[in-house]
Amino acid sequence: MKKMKGVKNDLTDLDNLCDLAETQIKKLETFLDKILEKESAQRAEVTRMKDEFREVKTKLNEKRGQLSYCWDMIEFKVTECEKQFTLFEEWMYASEFEKAGAILEIIHDKVDELSMISNEFPVLLQEARGFIPNLIDEVIHHYTAETSRGVYLQHLEIRRNTDLITASLQEDLGLIRAGQIENIQSHLEDYKIRLNQLLQQIDREAIS
């Protein structure tokens, strides 16, 4: 009887071990499923980002003439983005999914930045290197023409104002070339307002 009881206890222990093993296996399967799910999601997302990156590069190349002033900066940012894609693959190969996820966030930011450059820089450069310098020339030409007619304009300090705007504009162009455009648009708008005010002041003095 004692032997039979011992066998039953052993069988019970074995059943408990089997149940425990089955529970552990299910937990492991769940854990592995989550890892595979995360890997699949990251793979899908990086594929989407690669497609978006290719589209942005195509648009940038199509606008290369408009962006030639800051093309070195753009090429640098494109190369940096490509390095992040490579780093992502390295972390994925090493099954370092958290680190790969962090790199994916960096890729998002870099692709978004390149997209912004493609969309906004051509207009900024057209204003900063074309429209506003032409407006400065117009103010100076108008000032010179009216002065030669004997109109007194010294009190308007036209040369001082245009020199200040030109100097500030050069600083803005340096920032654009470096890819830093925060507040640049508002600066350009301010220049246009000020230059148009100078033209109006010259006109008022000329007809007074």
PDB file of C-alpha atoms in Angstrom:
ATOM      1  CA  MET A   1       0.000   0.000   0.000  1.00  0.00           C
ATOM      2  CA  LYS A   2       2.801   2.344   0.936  1.00  0.00           C
ATOM      3  CA  LYS A   3       4.432   1.640  -2.417  1.00  0.00           C
ATOM      4  CA  MET A   4       1.172   2.369  -4.260  1.00  0.00           C
ATOM      5  CA  LYS A   5       0.763   5.606  -2.318  1.00  0.00           C
ATOM      6  CA  GLY A   6       4.286   6.608  -3.212  1.00  0.00           C
ATOM      7  CA  VAL A   7       3.633   5.920  -6.889  1.00  0.00           C
ATOM      8  CA  LYS A   8       0.464   8.012  -6.764  1.00  0.00           C
ATOM      9  CA  ASN A   9       2.371  10.873  -5.166  1.00  0.00           C
ATOM     10  CA  ASP A  10       5.029  10.593  -7.846  1.00  0.00           C
ATOM     11  CA  LEU A  11       2.355  10.681 -10.552  1.00  0.00           C
ATOM     12  CA  THR A  12       0.770  13.717  -8.929  1.00  0.00           C
ATOM     13  CA  ASP A  13       4.129  15.453  -8.809  1.00  0.00           C
ATOM     14  CA  LEU A  14       4.674  14.529 -12.444  1.00  0.00           C
ATOM     15  CA  ASP A  15       1.292  15.951 -13.404  1.00  0.00           C
ATOM     16  CA  ASN A  16       2.105  19.137 -11.539  1.00  0.00           C
ATOM     17  CA  LEU A  17       5.431  19.364 -13.314  1.00  0.00           C
ATOM     18  CA  CYS A  18       3.719  18.802 -16.659  1.00  0.00           C
ATOM     19  CA  ASP A  19       1.182  21.528 -15.869  1.00  0.00           C
ATOM     20  CA  LEU A  20       3.956  23.867 -14.819  1.00  0.00           C
ATOM     21  CA  ALA A  21       5.936  23.063 -17.962  1.00  0.00           C
ATOM     22  CA  GLU A  22       2.872  23.653 -20.125  1.00  0.00           C
ATOM     23  CA  THR A  23       2.268  27.010 -18.409  1.00  0.00           C
ATOM     24  CA  GLN A  24       5.890  28.014 -18.929  1.00  0.00           C
ATOM     25  CA  ILE A  25       5.736  26.937 -22.569  1.00  0.00           C
ATOM     26  CA  LYS A  26       2.602  29.039 -23.118  1.00  0.00           C
ATOM     27  CA  LYS A  27       4.271  32.035 -21.497  1.00  0.00           C
ATOM     28  CA  LEU A  28       7.329  31.537 -23.671  1.00  0.00           C
ATOM     29  CA  GLU A  29       5.161  31.249 -26.788  1.00  0.00           C
ATOM     30  CA  THR A  30       3.315  34.432 -25.842  1.00  0.00           C
ATOM     31  CA  PHE A  31       6.630  36.203 -25.242  1.00  0.00           C
ATOM     32  CA  LEU A  32       8.026  35.027 -28.573  1.00  0.00           C
ATOM     33  CA  ASP A  33       4.810  36.007 -30.368  1.00  0.00           C
ATOM     34  CA  LYS A  34       5.097  39.521 -28.967  1.00  0.00           C
ATOM     35  CA  ILE A  35       8.705  39.747 -30.111  1.00  0.00           C
ATOM     36  CA  LEU A  36       7.793  38.547 -33.597  1.00  0.00           C
ATOM     37  CA  GLU A  37       4.852  40.932 -33.689  1.00  0.00           C
ATOM     38  CA  LYS A  38       7.102  43.826 -32.716  1.00  0.00           C
ATOM     39  CA  GLU A  39       9.724  42.811 -35.261  1.00  0.00           C
ATOM     40  CA  SER A  40       7.093  42.550 -37.995  1.00  0.00           C
ATOM     41  CA  ALA A  41       5.677  45.966 -37.108  1.00  0.00           C
ATOM     42  CA  GLN A  42       9.147  47.538 -37.168  1.00  0.00           C
ATOM     43  CA  ARG A  43       9.939  45.861 -40.470  1.00  0.00           C
ATOM     44  CA  ALA A  44       6.704  47.150 -41.985  1.00  0.00           C
ATOM     45  CA  GLU A  45       7.371  50.656 -40.677  1.00  0.00           C
ATOM     46  CA  VAL A  46      10.964  50.818 -41.918  1.00  0.00           C
ATOM     47  CA  THR A  47       9.796  49.621 -45.336  1.00  0.00           C
ATOM     48  CA  ARG A  48       7.281  52.471 -45.398  1.00  0.00           C
ATOM     49  CA  MET A  49       9.978  54.922 -44.332  1.00  0.00           C
ATOM     50  CA  LYS A  50      12.352  53.667 -47.040  1.00  0.00           C
ATOM     51  CA  ASP A  51       9.658  54.293 -49.653  1.00  0.00           C
ATOM     52  CA  GLU A  52       9.032  57.788 -48.272  1.00  0.00           C
ATOM     53  CA  PHE A  53      12.776  58.475 -48.159  1.00  0.00           C
ATOM     54  CA  ARG A  54      13.133  57.471 -51.816  1.00  0.00           C
ATOM     55  CA  GLU A  55      10.267  59.780 -52.789  1.00  0.00           C
ATOM     56  CA  VAL A  56      11.786  62.698 -50.876  1.00  0.00           C
ATOM     57  CA  LYS A  57      15.197  62.125 -52.476  1.00  0.00           C
ATOM     58  CA  THR A  58      13.570  62.104 -55.910  1.00  0.00           C
ATOM     59  CA  LYS A  59      11.813  65.410 -55.183  1.00  0.00           C
ATOM     60  CA  LEU A  60      15.022  66.950 -53.874  1.00  0.00           C
ATOM     61  CA  ASN A  61      16.936  65.912 -56.984  1.00  0.00           C
ATOM     62  CA  GLU A  62      14.189  67.364 -59.176  1.00  0.00           C
ATOM     63  CA  LYS A  63      14.616  70.682 -57.337  1.00  0.00           C
ATOM     64  CA  ARG A  64      18.408  70.580 -57.267  1.00  0.00           C
ATOM     65  CA  GLY A  65      18.703  73.740 -59.335  1.00  0.00           C
ATOM     66  CA  GLN A  66      16.491  75.651 -56.901  1.00  0.00           C
ATOM     67  CA  LEU A  67      18.370  74.193 -53.937  1.00  0.00           C
ATOM     68  CA  SER A  68      21.933  74.487 -55.237  1.00  0.00           C
ATOM     69  CA  TYR A  69      22.725  77.212 -52.695  1.00  0.00           C
ATOM     70  CA  CYS A  70      22.426  74.698 -49.838  1.00  0.00           C
ATOM     71  CA  TRP A  71      22.978  71.421 -51.696  1.00  0.00           C
ATOM     72  CA  ASP A  72      26.011  70.407 -49.598  1.00  0.00           C
ATOM     73  CA  MET A  73      23.851  70.548 -46.469  1.00  0.00           C
ATOM     74  CA  ILE A  74      21.136  68.480 -48.151  1.00  0.00           C
ATOM     75  CA  GLU A  75      23.597  65.816 -49.296  1.00  0.00           C
ATOM     76  CA  PHE A  76      24.968  65.614 -45.756  1.00  0.00           C
ATOM     77  CA  LYS A  77      21.479  65.113 -44.299  1.00  0.00           C
ATOM     78  CA  VAL A  78      20.636  62.459 -46.915  1.00  0.00           C
ATOM     79  CA  THR A  79      23.836  60.565 -46.066  1.00  0.00           C
ATOM     80  CA  GLU A  80      23.085  60.772 -42.341  1.00  0.00           C
ATOM     81  CA  CYS A  81      19.618  59.351 -42.962  1.00  0.00           C
ATOM     82  CA  GLU A  82      21.054  56.470 -44.986  1.00  0.00           C
ATOM     83  CA  LYS A  83      23.415  55.690 -42.097  1.00  0.00           C
ATOM     84  CA  GLN A  84      20.435  55.423 -39.748  1.00  0.00           C
ATOM     85  CA  PHE A  85      18.760  52.887 -42.035  1.00  0.00           C
ATOM     86  CA  THR A  86      21.951  50.806 -41.935  1.00  0.00           C
ATOM     87  CA  LEU A  87      22.146  51.088 -38.157  1.00  0.00           C
ATOM     88  CA  PHE A  88      18.523  49.992 -37.871  1.00  0.00           C
ATOM     89  CA  GLU A  89      19.278  46.824 -39.818  1.00  0.00           C
ATOM     90  CA  GLU A  90      22.285  46.095 -37.612  1.00  0.00           C
ATOM     91  CA  TRP A  91      20.202  46.334 -34.437  1.00  0.00           C
ATOM     92  CA  MET A  92      17.463  44.194 -35.961  1.00  0.00           C
ATOM     93  CA  TYR A  93      19.998  41.544 -36.955  1.00  0.00           C
ATOM     94  CA  ALA A  94      21.222  41.528 -33.346  1.00  0.00           C
ATOM     95  CA  SER A  95      17.590  41.224 -32.129  1.00  0.00           C
ATOM     96  CA  GLU A  96      18.000  44.517 -30.268  1.00  0.00           C
ATOM     97  CA  PHE A  97      14.447  45.614 -31.019  1.00  0.00           C
ATOM     98  CA  GLU A  98      14.306  48.435 -28.474  1.00  0.00           C
ATOM     99  CA  LYS A  99      17.430  50.025 -29.916  1.00  0.00           C
ATOM    100  CA  ALA A 100      16.090  49.475 -33.425  1.00  0.00           C
ATOM    101  CA  GLY A 101      12.882  51.230 -32.380  1.00  0.00           C
ATOM    102  CA  ALA A 102      14.849  54.232 -31.138  1.00  0.00           C
ATOM    103  CA  ILE A 103      16.691  54.418 -34.470  1.00  0.00           C
ATOM    104  CA  LEU A 104      13.356  54.228 -36.280  1.00  0.00           C
ATOM    105  CA  GLU A 105      12.239  57.373 -34.436  1.00  0.00           C
ATOM    106  CA  ILE A 106      15.420  59.129 -35.573  1.00  0.00           C
ATOM    107  CA  ILE A 107      14.697  58.023 -39.154  1.00  0.00           C
ATOM    108  CA  HIS A 108      11.198  59.501 -38.885  1.00  0.00           C
ATOM    109  CA  ASP A 109      12.618  62.857 -37.804  1.00  0.00           C
ATOM    110  CA  LYS A 110      15.287  62.919 -40.514  1.00  0.00           C
ATOM    111  CA  VAL A 111      12.888  61.993 -43.329  1.00  0.00           C
ATOM    112  CA  ASP A 112      10.412  64.620 -42.093  1.00  0.00           C
ATOM    113  CA  GLU A 113      13.194  67.207 -42.071  1.00  0.00           C
ATOM    114  CA  LEU A 114      14.207  66.367 -45.650  1.00  0.00           C
ATOM    115  CA  SER A 115      10.578  66.561 -46.719  1.00  0.00           C
ATOM    116  CA  MET A 116      10.315  70.005 -45.120  1.00  0.00           C
ATOM    117  CA  ILE A 117      13.458  71.124 -46.937  1.00  0.00           C
ATOM    118  CA  SER A 118      12.014  69.945 -50.236  1.00  0.00           C
ATOM    119  CA  ASN A 119       8.742  71.800 -49.649  1.00  0.00           C
ATOM    120  CA  GLU A 120       9.869  75.028 -47.981  1.00  0.00           C
ATOM    121  CA  PHE A 121      13.433  75.840 -49.005  1.00  0.00           C
ATOM    122  CA  PRO A 122      12.805  76.650 -52.687  1.00  0.00           C
ATOM    123  CA  VAL A 123      10.354  79.400 -51.726  1.00  0.00           C
ATOM    124  CA  LEU A 124      12.606  80.741 -48.962  1.00  0.00           C
ATOM    125  CA  LEU A 125      15.586  80.867 -51.298  1.00  0.00           C
ATOM    126  CA  GLN A 126      13.581  82.544 -54.039  1.00  0.00           C
ATOM    127  CA  GLU A 127      12.573  85.250 -51.568  1.00  0.00           C
ATOM    128  CA  ALA A 128      15.957  85.597 -49.848  1.00  0.00           C
ATOM    129  CA  ARG A 129      18.135  85.457 -52.960  1.00  0.00           C
ATOM    130  CA  GLY A 130      15.789  86.947 -55.539  1.00  0.00           C
ATOM    131  CA  PHE A 131      12.801  89.004 -54.522  1.00  0.00           C
ATOM    132  CA  ILE A 132      14.233  90.828 -51.498  1.00  0.00           C
ATOM    133  CA  PRO A 133      17.639  91.739 -53.072  1.00  0.00           C
ATOM    134  CA  ASN A 134      15.705  93.054 -56.085  1.00  0.00           C
ATOM    135  CA  LEU A 135      13.494  95.078 -53.743  1.00  0.00           C
ATOM    136  CA  ILE A 136      16.599  96.502 -52.036  1.00  0.00           C
ATOM    137  CA  ASP A 137      17.966  97.492 -55.461  1.00  0.00           C
ATOM    138  CA  GLU A 138      14.631  99.110 -56.306  1.00  0.00           C
ATOM    139  CA  VAL A 139      14.720 101.197 -53.123  1.00  0.00           C
ATOM    140  CA  ILE A 140      18.309 102.309 -53.778  1.00  0.00           C
ATOM    141  CA  HIS A 141      17.563 103.102 -57.439  1.00  0.00           C
ATOM    142  CA  HIS A 142      14.464 105.074 -56.486  1.00  0.00           C
ATOM    143  CA  TYR A 143      16.387 106.930 -53.783  1.00  0.00           C
ATOM    144  CA  THR A 144      19.243 107.775 -56.171  1.00  0.00           C
ATOM    145  CA  ALA A 145      16.872 108.949 -58.896  1.00  0.00           C
ATOM    146  CA  GLU A 146      14.893 111.257 -56.595  1.00  0.00           C
ATOM    147  CA  THR A 147      18.045 112.593 -54.941  1.00  0.00           C
ATOM    148  CA  SER A 148      19.483 113.465 -58.356  1.00  0.00           C
ATOM    149  CA  ARG A 149      16.302 115.456 -59.009  1.00  0.00           C
ATOM    150  CA  GLY A 150      17.026 117.508 -55.931  1.00  0.00           C
ATOM    151  CA  VAL A 151      14.553 115.868 -53.561  1.00  0.00           C
ATOM    152  CA  TYR A 152      15.809 116.025 -49.970  1.00  0.00           C
ATOM    153  CA  LEU A 153      15.823 112.468 -48.522  1.00  0.00           C
ATOM    154  CA  GLN A 154      18.711 112.442 -46.073  1.00  0.00           C
ATOM    155  CA  HIS A 155      16.401 112.295 -43.056  1.00  0.00           C
ATOM    156  CA  LEU A 156      14.992 108.942 -44.237  1.00  0.00           C
ATOM    157  CA  GLU A 157      18.408 107.269 -43.821  1.00  0.00           C
ATOM    158  CA  ILE A 158      17.748 105.059 -46.833  1.00  0.00           C
ATOM    159  CA  ARG A 159      21.320 103.801 -47.176  1.00  0.00           C
ATOM    160  CA  ARG A 160      21.565 102.962 -43.480  1.00  0.00           C
ATOM    161  CA  ASN A 161      18.291 101.033 -43.605  1.00  0.00           C
ATOM    162  CA  THR A 162      19.120  99.096 -46.750  1.00  0.00           C
ATOM    163  CA  ASP A 163      22.582  98.257 -45.387  1.00  0.00           C
ATOM    164  CA  LEU A 164      21.053  96.908 -42.162  1.00  0.00           C
ATOM    165  CA  ILE A 165      18.533  94.810 -44.086  1.00  0.00           C
ATOM    166  CA  THR A 166      21.262  93.512 -46.402  1.00  0.00           C
ATOM    167  CA  ALA A 167      23.447  92.497 -43.439  1.00  0.00           C
ATOM    168  CA  SER A 168      20.544  90.736 -41.703  1.00  0.00           C
ATOM    169  CA  LEU A 169      19.605  89.023 -44.942  1.00  0.00           C
ATOM    170  CA  GLN A 170      23.129  87.658 -45.313  1.00  0.00           C
ATOM    171  CA  GLU A 171      22.900  86.189 -41.811  1.00  0.00           C
ATOM    172  CA  ASP A 172      19.602  84.546 -42.725  1.00  0.00           C
ATOM    173  CA  LEU A 173      21.103  83.104 -45.889  1.00  0.00           C
ATOM    174  CA  GLY A 174      23.899  81.600 -43.818  1.00  0.00           C
ATOM    175  CA  LEU A 175      21.313  79.941 -41.576  1.00  0.00           C
ATOM    176  CA  ILE A 176      19.365  78.645 -44.586  1.00  0.00           C
ATOM    177  CA  ARG A 177      22.564  77.171 -46.012  1.00  0.00           C
ATOM    178  CA  ALA A 178      23.091  75.386 -42.679  1.00  0.00           C
ATOM    179  CA  GLY A 179      19.508  74.093 -42.700  1.00  0.00           C
ATOM    180  CA  GLN A 180      18.330  76.280 -39.814  1.00  0.00           C
ATOM    181  CA  ILE A 181      15.204  78.174 -40.841  1.00  0.00           C
ATOM    182  CA  GLU A 182      13.456  78.925 -37.566  1.00  0.00           C
ATOM    183  CA  ASN A 183      12.056  82.495 -37.758  1.00  0.00           C
ATOM    184  CA  ILE A 184      13.536  82.992 -41.251  1.00  0.00           C
ATOM    185  CA  GLN A 185      10.129  83.410 -42.906  1.00  0.00           C
ATOM    186  CA  SER A 186       9.095  86.088 -40.419  1.00  0.00           C
ATOM    187  CA  HIS A 187      12.430  87.877 -41.008  1.00  0.00           C
ATOM    188  CA  LEU A 188      11.816  87.909 -44.756  1.00  0.00           C
ATOM    189  CA  GLU A 189       8.309  89.263 -44.269  1.00  0.00           C
ATOM    190  CA  ASP A 190       9.694  92.024 -42.043  1.00  0.00           C
ATOM    191  CA  TYR A 191      12.243  92.983 -44.702  1.00  0.00           C
ATOM    192  CA  LYS A 192       9.549  93.236 -47.364  1.00  0.00           C
ATOM    193  CA  ILE A 193       7.364  95.403 -45.140  1.00  0.00           C
ATOM    194  CA  ARG A 194      10.260  97.713 -44.252  1.00  0.00           C
ATOM    195  CA  LEU A 195      11.466  98.051 -47.844  1.00  0.00           C
ATOM    196  CA  ASN A 196       7.979  98.846 -49.105  1.00  0.00           C
ATOM    197  CA  GLN A 197       7.664 101.452 -46.370  1.00  0.00           C
ATOM    198  CA  LEU A 198      10.908 103.042 -47.579  1.00  0.00           C
ATOM    199  CA  LEU A 199       9.574 103.178 -51.142  1.00  0.00           C
ATOM    200  CA  GLN A 200       6.385 104.837 -49.922  1.00  0.00           C
ATOM    201  CA  GLN A 201       8.352 107.369 -47.867  1.00  0.00           C
ATOM    202  CA  ILE A 202      10.474 108.274 -50.891  1.00  0.00           C
ATOM    203  CA  ASP A 203       7.347 108.714 -52.998  1.00  0.00           C
ATOM    204  CA  ARG A 204       5.722 110.957 -50.389  1.00  0.00           C
ATOM    205  CA  GLU A 205       8.799 113.168 -50.207  1.00  0.00           C
ATOM    206  CA  ALA A 206       9.021 113.327 -53.996  1.00  0.00           C
ATOM    207  CA  ILE A 207       5.491 114.677 -54.407  1.00  0.00           C
ATOM    208  CA  SER A 208       5.453 116.956 -51.371  1.00  0.00           C
TER     209      SER A 208
END
